[in-house]
Amino acid sequence: MIKSIIFDMDGTLFQTDKILEISLEDTFNHLRSLKEWDKETPIDEYREIMGVPLPKVWEALMPNHSIEVRERTDAYFLKKLIENINIGKGDLYPYVKEIMSYLKENNCTIYIASNGLTEYLTAIVNFYQLDNWVTETFSIQQIESLNKSDLVKIIIEKYAITNGAVVGDRLSDINAAKDNHLIAIGCKFDFAQENELSQADIVIDSLIELKQIVLR
């Protein structure tokens, strides 16, 4: 039986898609009002790189803008995301609370490791009361490398994990599992890409499938 599971947040537990477009549109409308953007909102480009740390997002979406402008954009976007979380515009994926309750009942410890910022993750955890099941939530902000493999390593070392899995939808999650000798479980959800999922040990279409996997 798997004793510990480290979940990704965006595109795995939280349906980021429900607040992504409106928050991004708000952000680029703000940039337009400041005369710092004159094109369409790059929602498709963001979807392609969804899951990477936000500093890298703005570097990709706004390569010709200064670091200062990117940082201001990042702060505004984060504010909009949190506003939308707190008014209930987001949602968890189906069975999140059911599977977490099941895992805890079967003595499986649960952690979250995300490329999201701490304030953003805290908003989700608090709104959906995930602390009822999650031992600790870790943000990419906690490490200088911005590498999820390093973030997962911190969790493993802190909690002495020897038997566990990483559950996520992107290659960074799969690599984080394999780099740390854990099982890589890929989620075939909104932002997942077939070429990345092919590198996972197991691929699931729904979180409820974890019930059977954990007991193997």
PDB file of C-alpha atoms in Angstrom:
ATOM      1  CA  MET A   1       0.000   0.000   0.000  1.00  0.00           C
ATOM      2  CA  ILE A   2       1.165   3.535  -0.780  1.00  0.00           C
ATOM      3  CA  LYS A   3       1.797   5.357   2.505  1.00  0.00           C
ATOM      4  CA  SER A   4       2.144   8.963   1.301  1.00  0.00           C
ATOM      5  CA  ILE A   5       0.748  10.928  -1.634  1.00  0.00           C
ATOM      6  CA  ILE A   6       2.014  14.307  -2.797  1.00  0.00           C
ATOM      7  CA  PHE A   7      -0.578  16.106  -4.917  1.00  0.00           C
ATOM      8  CA  ASP A   8      -0.050  18.876  -7.398  1.00  0.00           C
ATOM      9  CA  MET A   9      -2.643  21.653  -7.056  1.00  0.00           C
ATOM     10  CA  ASP A  10      -3.442  23.356 -10.388  1.00  0.00           C
ATOM     11  CA  GLY A  11      -5.031  21.007 -12.886  1.00  0.00           C
ATOM     12  CA  THR A  12      -4.941  18.139 -10.382  1.00  0.00           C
ATOM     13  CA  LEU A  13      -6.922  19.114  -7.286  1.00  0.00           C
ATOM     14  CA  PHE A  14      -8.119  22.566  -8.296  1.00  0.00           C
ATOM     15  CA  GLN A  15      -9.919  23.331 -11.562  1.00  0.00           C
ATOM     16  CA  THR A  16      -7.767  26.342 -12.344  1.00  0.00           C
ATOM     17  CA  ASP A  17      -9.465  26.656 -15.722  1.00  0.00           C
ATOM     18  CA  LYS A  18     -12.565  28.083 -14.036  1.00  0.00           C
ATOM     19  CA  ILE A  19     -10.760  31.191 -12.801  1.00  0.00           C
ATOM     20  CA  LEU A  20      -7.781  31.327 -15.147  1.00  0.00           C
ATOM     21  CA  GLU A  21      -9.386  32.995 -18.142  1.00  0.00           C
ATOM     22  CA  ILE A  22     -11.294  35.652 -16.225  1.00  0.00           C
ATOM     23  CA  SER A  23      -8.287  36.471 -14.025  1.00  0.00           C
ATOM     24  CA  LEU A  24      -5.949  36.653 -17.005  1.00  0.00           C
ATOM     25  CA  GLU A  25      -8.405  38.810 -18.955  1.00  0.00           C
ATOM     26  CA  ASP A  26      -8.700  41.190 -15.992  1.00  0.00           C
ATOM     27  CA  THR A  27      -4.918  41.378 -15.779  1.00  0.00           C
ATOM     28  CA  PHE A  28      -4.344  42.163 -19.440  1.00  0.00           C
ATOM     29  CA  ASN A  29      -7.200  44.674 -19.439  1.00  0.00           C
ATOM     30  CA  HIS A  30      -5.326  46.365 -16.623  1.00  0.00           C
ATOM     31  CA  LEU A  31      -2.142  46.335 -18.722  1.00  0.00           C
ATOM     32  CA  ARG A  32      -4.057  47.829 -21.635  1.00  0.00           C
ATOM     33  CA  SER A  33      -5.339  50.626 -19.407  1.00  0.00           C
ATOM     34  CA  LEU A  34      -1.712  51.380 -18.550  1.00  0.00           C
ATOM     35  CA  LYS A  35      -0.748  51.313 -22.261  1.00  0.00           C
ATOM     36  CA  GLU A  36       1.540  48.349 -21.571  1.00  0.00           C
ATOM     37  CA  TRP A  37      -0.309  45.845 -23.787  1.00  0.00           C
ATOM     38  CA  ASP A  38      -2.055  46.282 -27.148  1.00  0.00           C
ATOM     39  CA  LYS A  39      -2.736  42.715 -28.299  1.00  0.00           C
ATOM     40  CA  GLU A  40      -5.236  39.990 -27.419  1.00  0.00           C
ATOM     41  CA  THR A  41      -4.976  38.274 -24.055  1.00  0.00           C
ATOM     42  CA  PRO A  42      -2.576  35.322 -24.529  1.00  0.00           C
ATOM     43  CA  ILE A  43      -4.827  32.712 -22.944  1.00  0.00           C
ATOM     44  CA  ASP A  44      -3.834  29.911 -25.353  1.00  0.00           C
ATOM     45  CA  GLU A  45      -0.145  30.551 -24.778  1.00  0.00           C
ATOM     46  CA  TYR A  46      -0.744  30.363 -21.037  1.00  0.00           C
ATOM     47  CA  ARG A  47      -2.587  27.077 -21.342  1.00  0.00           C
ATOM     48  CA  GLU A  48       0.422  25.599 -23.160  1.00  0.00           C
ATOM     49  CA  ILE A  49       2.770  26.380 -20.267  1.00  0.00           C
ATOM     50  CA  MET A  50       0.274  25.951 -17.433  1.00  0.00           C
ATOM     51  CA  GLY A  51       2.006  24.481 -14.407  1.00  0.00           C
ATOM     52  CA  VAL A  52       5.342  26.289 -14.642  1.00  0.00           C
ATOM     53  CA  PRO A  53       6.244  28.838 -11.914  1.00  0.00           C
ATOM     54  CA  LEU A  54       4.661  32.261 -12.467  1.00  0.00           C
ATOM     55  CA  PRO A  55       7.945  34.139 -13.000  1.00  0.00           C
ATOM     56  CA  LYS A  56       8.566  31.869 -15.986  1.00  0.00           C
ATOM     57  CA  VAL A  57       5.001  32.441 -17.196  1.00  0.00           C
ATOM     58  CA  TRP A  58       5.476  36.192 -17.493  1.00  0.00           C
ATOM     59  CA  GLU A  59       8.896  35.725 -19.045  1.00  0.00           C
ATOM     60  CA  ALA A  60       7.237  33.614 -21.759  1.00  0.00           C
ATOM     61  CA  LEU A  61       4.122  35.746 -22.261  1.00  0.00           C
ATOM     62  CA  MET A  62       5.851  39.133 -21.989  1.00  0.00           C
ATOM     63  CA  PRO A  63       9.411  38.615 -23.273  1.00  0.00           C
ATOM     64  CA  ASN A  64       9.805  42.258 -24.314  1.00  0.00           C
ATOM     65  CA  HIS A  65       8.641  43.751 -21.033  1.00  0.00           C
ATOM     66  CA  SER A  66      10.883  44.728 -18.150  1.00  0.00           C
ATOM     67  CA  ILE A  67      11.221  42.608 -15.012  1.00  0.00           C
ATOM     68  CA  GLU A  68       9.517  45.422 -13.101  1.00  0.00           C
ATOM     69  CA  VAL A  69       6.436  45.287 -15.340  1.00  0.00           C
ATOM     70  CA  ARG A  70       6.342  41.496 -15.105  1.00  0.00           C
ATOM     71  CA  GLU A  71       6.497  41.637 -11.326  1.00  0.00           C
ATOM     72  CA  ARG A  72       3.652  44.159 -11.186  1.00  0.00           C
ATOM     73  CA  THR A  73       1.646  41.981 -13.563  1.00  0.00           C
ATOM     74  CA  ASP A  74       2.315  38.955 -11.393  1.00  0.00           C
ATOM     75  CA  ALA A  75       1.077  40.759  -8.275  1.00  0.00           C
ATOM     76  CA  TYR A  76      -2.097  41.969 -10.016  1.00  0.00           C
ATOM     77  CA  PHE A  77      -2.845  38.511 -11.449  1.00  0.00           C
ATOM     78  CA  LEU A  78      -2.360  36.905  -8.054  1.00  0.00           C
ATOM     79  CA  LYS A  79      -4.775  39.405  -6.504  1.00  0.00           C
ATOM     80  CA  LYS A  80      -7.414  38.601  -9.135  1.00  0.00           C
ATOM     81  CA  LEU A  81      -6.969  34.839  -8.731  1.00  0.00           C
ATOM     82  CA  ILE A  82      -7.450  35.071  -4.979  1.00  0.00           C
ATOM     83  CA  GLU A  83     -10.497  37.332  -5.362  1.00  0.00           C
ATOM     84  CA  ASN A  84     -12.098  34.783  -7.677  1.00  0.00           C
ATOM     85  CA  ILE A  85     -11.274  31.888  -5.344  1.00  0.00           C
ATOM     86  CA  ASN A  86     -12.786  33.688  -2.357  1.00  0.00           C
ATOM     87  CA  ILE A  87     -16.081  34.398  -4.145  1.00  0.00           C
ATOM     88  CA  GLY A  88     -16.390  30.754  -5.186  1.00  0.00           C
ATOM     89  CA  LYS A  89     -15.730  31.015  -8.907  1.00  0.00           C
ATOM     90  CA  GLY A  90     -13.247  28.146  -8.852  1.00  0.00           C
ATOM     91  CA  ASP A  91     -13.874  24.520  -7.988  1.00  0.00           C
ATOM     92  CA  LEU A  92     -12.132  21.310  -6.981  1.00  0.00           C
ATOM     93  CA  TYR A  93     -12.053  18.372  -9.374  1.00  0.00           C
ATOM     94  CA  PRO A  94     -14.654  15.646  -8.754  1.00  0.00           C
ATOM     95  CA  TYR A  95     -13.934  13.326  -5.796  1.00  0.00           C
ATOM     96  CA  VAL A  96     -11.136  15.438  -4.235  1.00  0.00           C
ATOM     97  CA  LYS A  97     -12.622  15.454  -0.762  1.00  0.00           C
ATOM     98  CA  GLU A  98     -13.871  11.874  -1.072  1.00  0.00           C
ATOM     99  CA  ILE A  99     -10.467  10.524  -2.050  1.00  0.00           C
ATOM    100  CA  MET A 100      -8.660  12.567   0.590  1.00  0.00           C
ATOM    101  CA  SER A 101     -11.025  11.278   3.269  1.00  0.00           C
ATOM    102  CA  TYR A 102     -10.478   7.729   2.008  1.00  0.00           C
ATOM    103  CA  LEU A 103      -6.687   8.118   2.029  1.00  0.00           C
ATOM    104  CA  LYS A 104      -6.635   9.518   5.538  1.00  0.00           C
ATOM    105  CA  GLU A 105      -8.927   6.762   6.812  1.00  0.00           C
ATOM    106  CA  ASN A 106      -6.442   4.263   5.383  1.00  0.00           C
ATOM    107  CA  ASN A 107      -3.464   5.918   7.116  1.00  0.00           C
ATOM    108  CA  CYS A 108      -2.055   7.496   3.970  1.00  0.00           C
ATOM    109  CA  THR A 109      -0.531  10.921   4.624  1.00  0.00           C
ATOM    110  CA  ILE A 110      -1.333  13.694   2.142  1.00  0.00           C
ATOM    111  CA  TYR A 111       0.788  16.641   1.036  1.00  0.00           C
ATOM    112  CA  ILE A 112       0.519  19.295  -1.654  1.00  0.00           C
ATOM    113  CA  ALA A 113       3.503  20.441  -3.732  1.00  0.00           C
ATOM    114  CA  SER A 114       2.685  23.210  -6.168  1.00  0.00           C
ATOM    115  CA  ASN A 115       4.310  25.688  -8.520  1.00  0.00           C
ATOM    116  CA  GLY A 116       1.703  28.161  -7.245  1.00  0.00           C
ATOM    117  CA  LEU A 117       2.555  30.962  -4.850  1.00  0.00           C
ATOM    118  CA  THR A 118       1.992  30.544  -1.113  1.00  0.00           C
ATOM    119  CA  GLU A 119      -0.776  33.163  -0.834  1.00  0.00           C
ATOM    120  CA  TYR A 120      -2.670  31.584  -3.725  1.00  0.00           C
ATOM    121  CA  LEU A 121      -2.380  28.060  -2.322  1.00  0.00           C
ATOM    122  CA  THR A 122      -3.456  29.223   1.121  1.00  0.00           C
ATOM    123  CA  ALA A 123      -6.602  30.768  -0.397  1.00  0.00           C
ATOM    124  CA  ILE A 124      -7.569  27.445  -2.023  1.00  0.00           C
ATOM    125  CA  VAL A 125      -6.743  25.353   1.046  1.00  0.00           C
ATOM    126  CA  ASN A 126      -8.718  27.663   3.339  1.00  0.00           C
ATOM    127  CA  PHE A 127     -11.750  28.071   1.044  1.00  0.00           C
ATOM    128  CA  TYR A 128     -12.159  24.316   0.533  1.00  0.00           C
ATOM    129  CA  GLN A 129     -10.918  23.365   4.026  1.00  0.00           C
ATOM    130  CA  LEU A 130      -8.316  20.979   2.648  1.00  0.00           C
ATOM    131  CA  ASP A 131      -6.377  21.179   5.923  1.00  0.00           C
ATOM    132  CA  ASN A 132      -8.860  18.619   7.222  1.00  0.00           C
ATOM    133  CA  TRP A 133      -6.845  16.049   5.261  1.00  0.00           C
ATOM    134  CA  VAL A 134      -3.596  17.649   4.075  1.00  0.00           C
ATOM    135  CA  THR A 135      -0.615  17.464   6.427  1.00  0.00           C
ATOM    136  CA  GLU A 136       1.222  20.394   4.809  1.00  0.00           C
ATOM    137  CA  THR A 137       1.136  22.449   1.617  1.00  0.00           C
ATOM    138  CA  PHE A 138       4.422  23.397  -0.060  1.00  0.00           C
ATOM    139  CA  SER A 139       4.940  26.203  -2.577  1.00  0.00           C
ATOM    140  CA  ILE A 140       7.669  26.598  -5.188  1.00  0.00           C
ATOM    141  CA  GLN A 141       8.403  29.899  -3.414  1.00  0.00           C
ATOM    142  CA  GLN A 142      10.119  27.876  -0.709  1.00  0.00           C
ATOM    143  CA  ILE A 143      13.047  26.918  -2.938  1.00  0.00           C
ATOM    144  CA  GLU A 144      15.464  29.005  -4.976  1.00  0.00           C
ATOM    145  CA  SER A 145      15.730  26.593  -7.898  1.00  0.00           C
ATOM    146  CA  LEU A 146      11.999  26.783  -8.801  1.00  0.00           C
ATOM    147  CA  ASN A 147      12.337  23.062  -9.560  1.00  0.00           C
ATOM    148  CA  LYS A 148       9.497  20.838  -8.388  1.00  0.00           C
ATOM    149  CA  SER A 149      11.831  17.879  -7.952  1.00  0.00           C
ATOM    150  CA  ASP A 150      13.684  19.881  -5.304  1.00  0.00           C
ATOM    151  CA  LEU A 151      10.400  20.838  -3.653  1.00  0.00           C
ATOM    152  CA  VAL A 152       9.301  17.210  -3.424  1.00  0.00           C
ATOM    153  CA  LYS A 153      12.719  16.301  -2.023  1.00  0.00           C
ATOM    154  CA  ILE A 154      12.124  18.755   0.836  1.00  0.00           C
ATOM    155  CA  ILE A 155       8.844  17.017   1.669  1.00  0.00           C
ATOM    156  CA  ILE A 156      10.468  13.577   1.557  1.00  0.00           C
ATOM    157  CA  GLU A 157      13.285  14.647   3.855  1.00  0.00           C
ATOM    158  CA  LYS A 158      11.046  16.521   6.315  1.00  0.00           C
ATOM    159  CA  TYR A 159       8.596  13.642   6.710  1.00  0.00           C
ATOM    160  CA  ALA A 160      10.982  10.717   6.077  1.00  0.00           C
ATOM    161  CA  ILE A 161       8.879   9.368   3.214  1.00  0.00           C
ATOM    162  CA  THR A 162      10.077   6.042   1.822  1.00  0.00           C
ATOM    163  CA  ASN A 163       6.890   4.771   0.184  1.00  0.00           C
ATOM    164  CA  GLY A 164       4.912   7.285  -1.797  1.00  0.00           C
ATOM    165  CA  ALA A 165       3.597   8.739  -5.045  1.00  0.00           C
ATOM    166  CA  VAL A 166       3.320  12.102  -6.750  1.00  0.00           C
ATOM    167  CA  VAL A 167      -0.033  12.819  -8.420  1.00  0.00           C
ATOM    168  CA  GLY A 168      -0.071  15.544 -11.054  1.00  0.00           C
ATOM    169  CA  ASP A 169      -0.959  16.523 -14.594  1.00  0.00           C
ATOM    170  CA  ARG A 170       2.303  17.872 -16.012  1.00  0.00           C
ATOM    171  CA  LEU A 171       5.830  16.658 -16.741  1.00  0.00           C
ATOM    172  CA  SER A 172       7.237  18.553 -13.762  1.00  0.00           C
ATOM    173  CA  ASP A 173       5.116  16.350 -11.472  1.00  0.00           C
ATOM    174  CA  ILE A 174       6.177  13.161 -13.229  1.00  0.00           C
ATOM    175  CA  ASN A 175       9.839  14.161 -13.085  1.00  0.00           C
ATOM    176  CA  ALA A 176       9.505  15.140  -9.431  1.00  0.00           C
ATOM    177  CA  ALA A 177       8.310  11.612  -8.669  1.00  0.00           C
ATOM    178  CA  LYS A 178      10.967   9.834 -10.690  1.00  0.00           C
ATOM    179  CA  ASP A 179      13.824  12.060  -9.526  1.00  0.00           C
ATOM    180  CA  ASN A 180      12.894  11.178  -5.950  1.00  0.00           C
ATOM    181  CA  HIS A 181      12.184   7.454  -6.534  1.00  0.00           C
ATOM    182  CA  LEU A 182       8.434   7.739  -6.013  1.00  0.00           C
ATOM    183  CA  ILE A 183       5.567   6.451  -8.173  1.00  0.00           C
ATOM    184  CA  ALA A 184       4.518   8.927 -10.875  1.00  0.00           C
ATOM    185  CA  ILE A 185       0.731   9.087 -11.302  1.00  0.00           C
ATOM    186  CA  GLY A 186      -0.365  11.258 -14.208  1.00  0.00           C
ATOM    187  CA  CYS A 187      -3.813  12.893 -14.308  1.00  0.00           C
ATOM    188  CA  LYS A 188      -5.434  13.063 -17.727  1.00  0.00           C
ATOM    189  CA  PHE A 189      -7.224  16.316 -16.932  1.00  0.00           C
ATOM    190  CA  ASP A 190      -7.601  19.763 -18.508  1.00  0.00           C
ATOM    191  CA  PHE A 191      -3.965  20.829 -18.948  1.00  0.00           C
ATOM    192  CA  ALA A 192      -2.403  17.389 -19.414  1.00  0.00           C
ATOM    193  CA  GLN A 193      -0.454  16.561 -22.574  1.00  0.00           C
ATOM    194  CA  GLU A 194      -0.219  13.031 -24.004  1.00  0.00           C
ATOM    195  CA  ASN A 195       3.532  13.174 -24.620  1.00  0.00           C
ATOM    196  CA  GLU A 196       4.080  14.072 -20.959  1.00  0.00           C
ATOM    197  CA  LEU A 197       1.606  11.561 -19.528  1.00  0.00           C
ATOM    198  CA  SER A 198       3.311   8.780 -21.487  1.00  0.00           C
ATOM    199  CA  GLN A 199       6.243   9.100 -19.071  1.00  0.00           C
ATOM    200  CA  ALA A 200       4.124   8.448 -15.957  1.00  0.00           C
ATOM    201  CA  ASP A 201       4.034   5.052 -14.252  1.00  0.00           C
ATOM    202  CA  ILE A 202       0.231   5.161 -14.052  1.00  0.00           C
ATOM    203  CA  VAL A 203      -2.322   7.415 -15.783  1.00  0.00           C
ATOM    204  CA  ILE A 204      -5.764   8.102 -14.315  1.00  0.00           C
ATOM    205  CA  ASP A 205      -8.874   9.752 -15.755  1.00  0.00           C
ATOM    206  CA  SER A 206     -10.404  10.463 -12.354  1.00  0.00           C
ATOM    207  CA  LEU A 207      -9.054  10.884  -8.819  1.00  0.00           C
ATOM    208  CA  ILE A 208     -11.441   8.193  -7.591  1.00  0.00           C
ATOM    209  CA  GLU A 209      -9.172   5.646  -9.310  1.00  0.00           C
ATOM    210  CA  LEU A 210      -6.601   6.290  -6.575  1.00  0.00           C
ATOM    211  CA  LYS A 211      -8.650   4.083  -4.260  1.00  0.00           C
ATOM    212  CA  GLN A 212      -7.560   0.965  -6.116  1.00  0.00           C
ATOM    213  CA  ILE A 213      -4.032   2.164  -6.859  1.00  0.00           C
ATOM    214  CA  VAL A 214      -3.205   2.979  -3.230  1.00  0.00           C
ATOM    215  CA  LEU A 215      -4.223  -0.488  -2.070  1.00  0.00           C
ATOM    216  CA  ARG A 216      -1.995  -2.314  -4.568  1.00  0.00           C
TER     217      ARG A 216
END
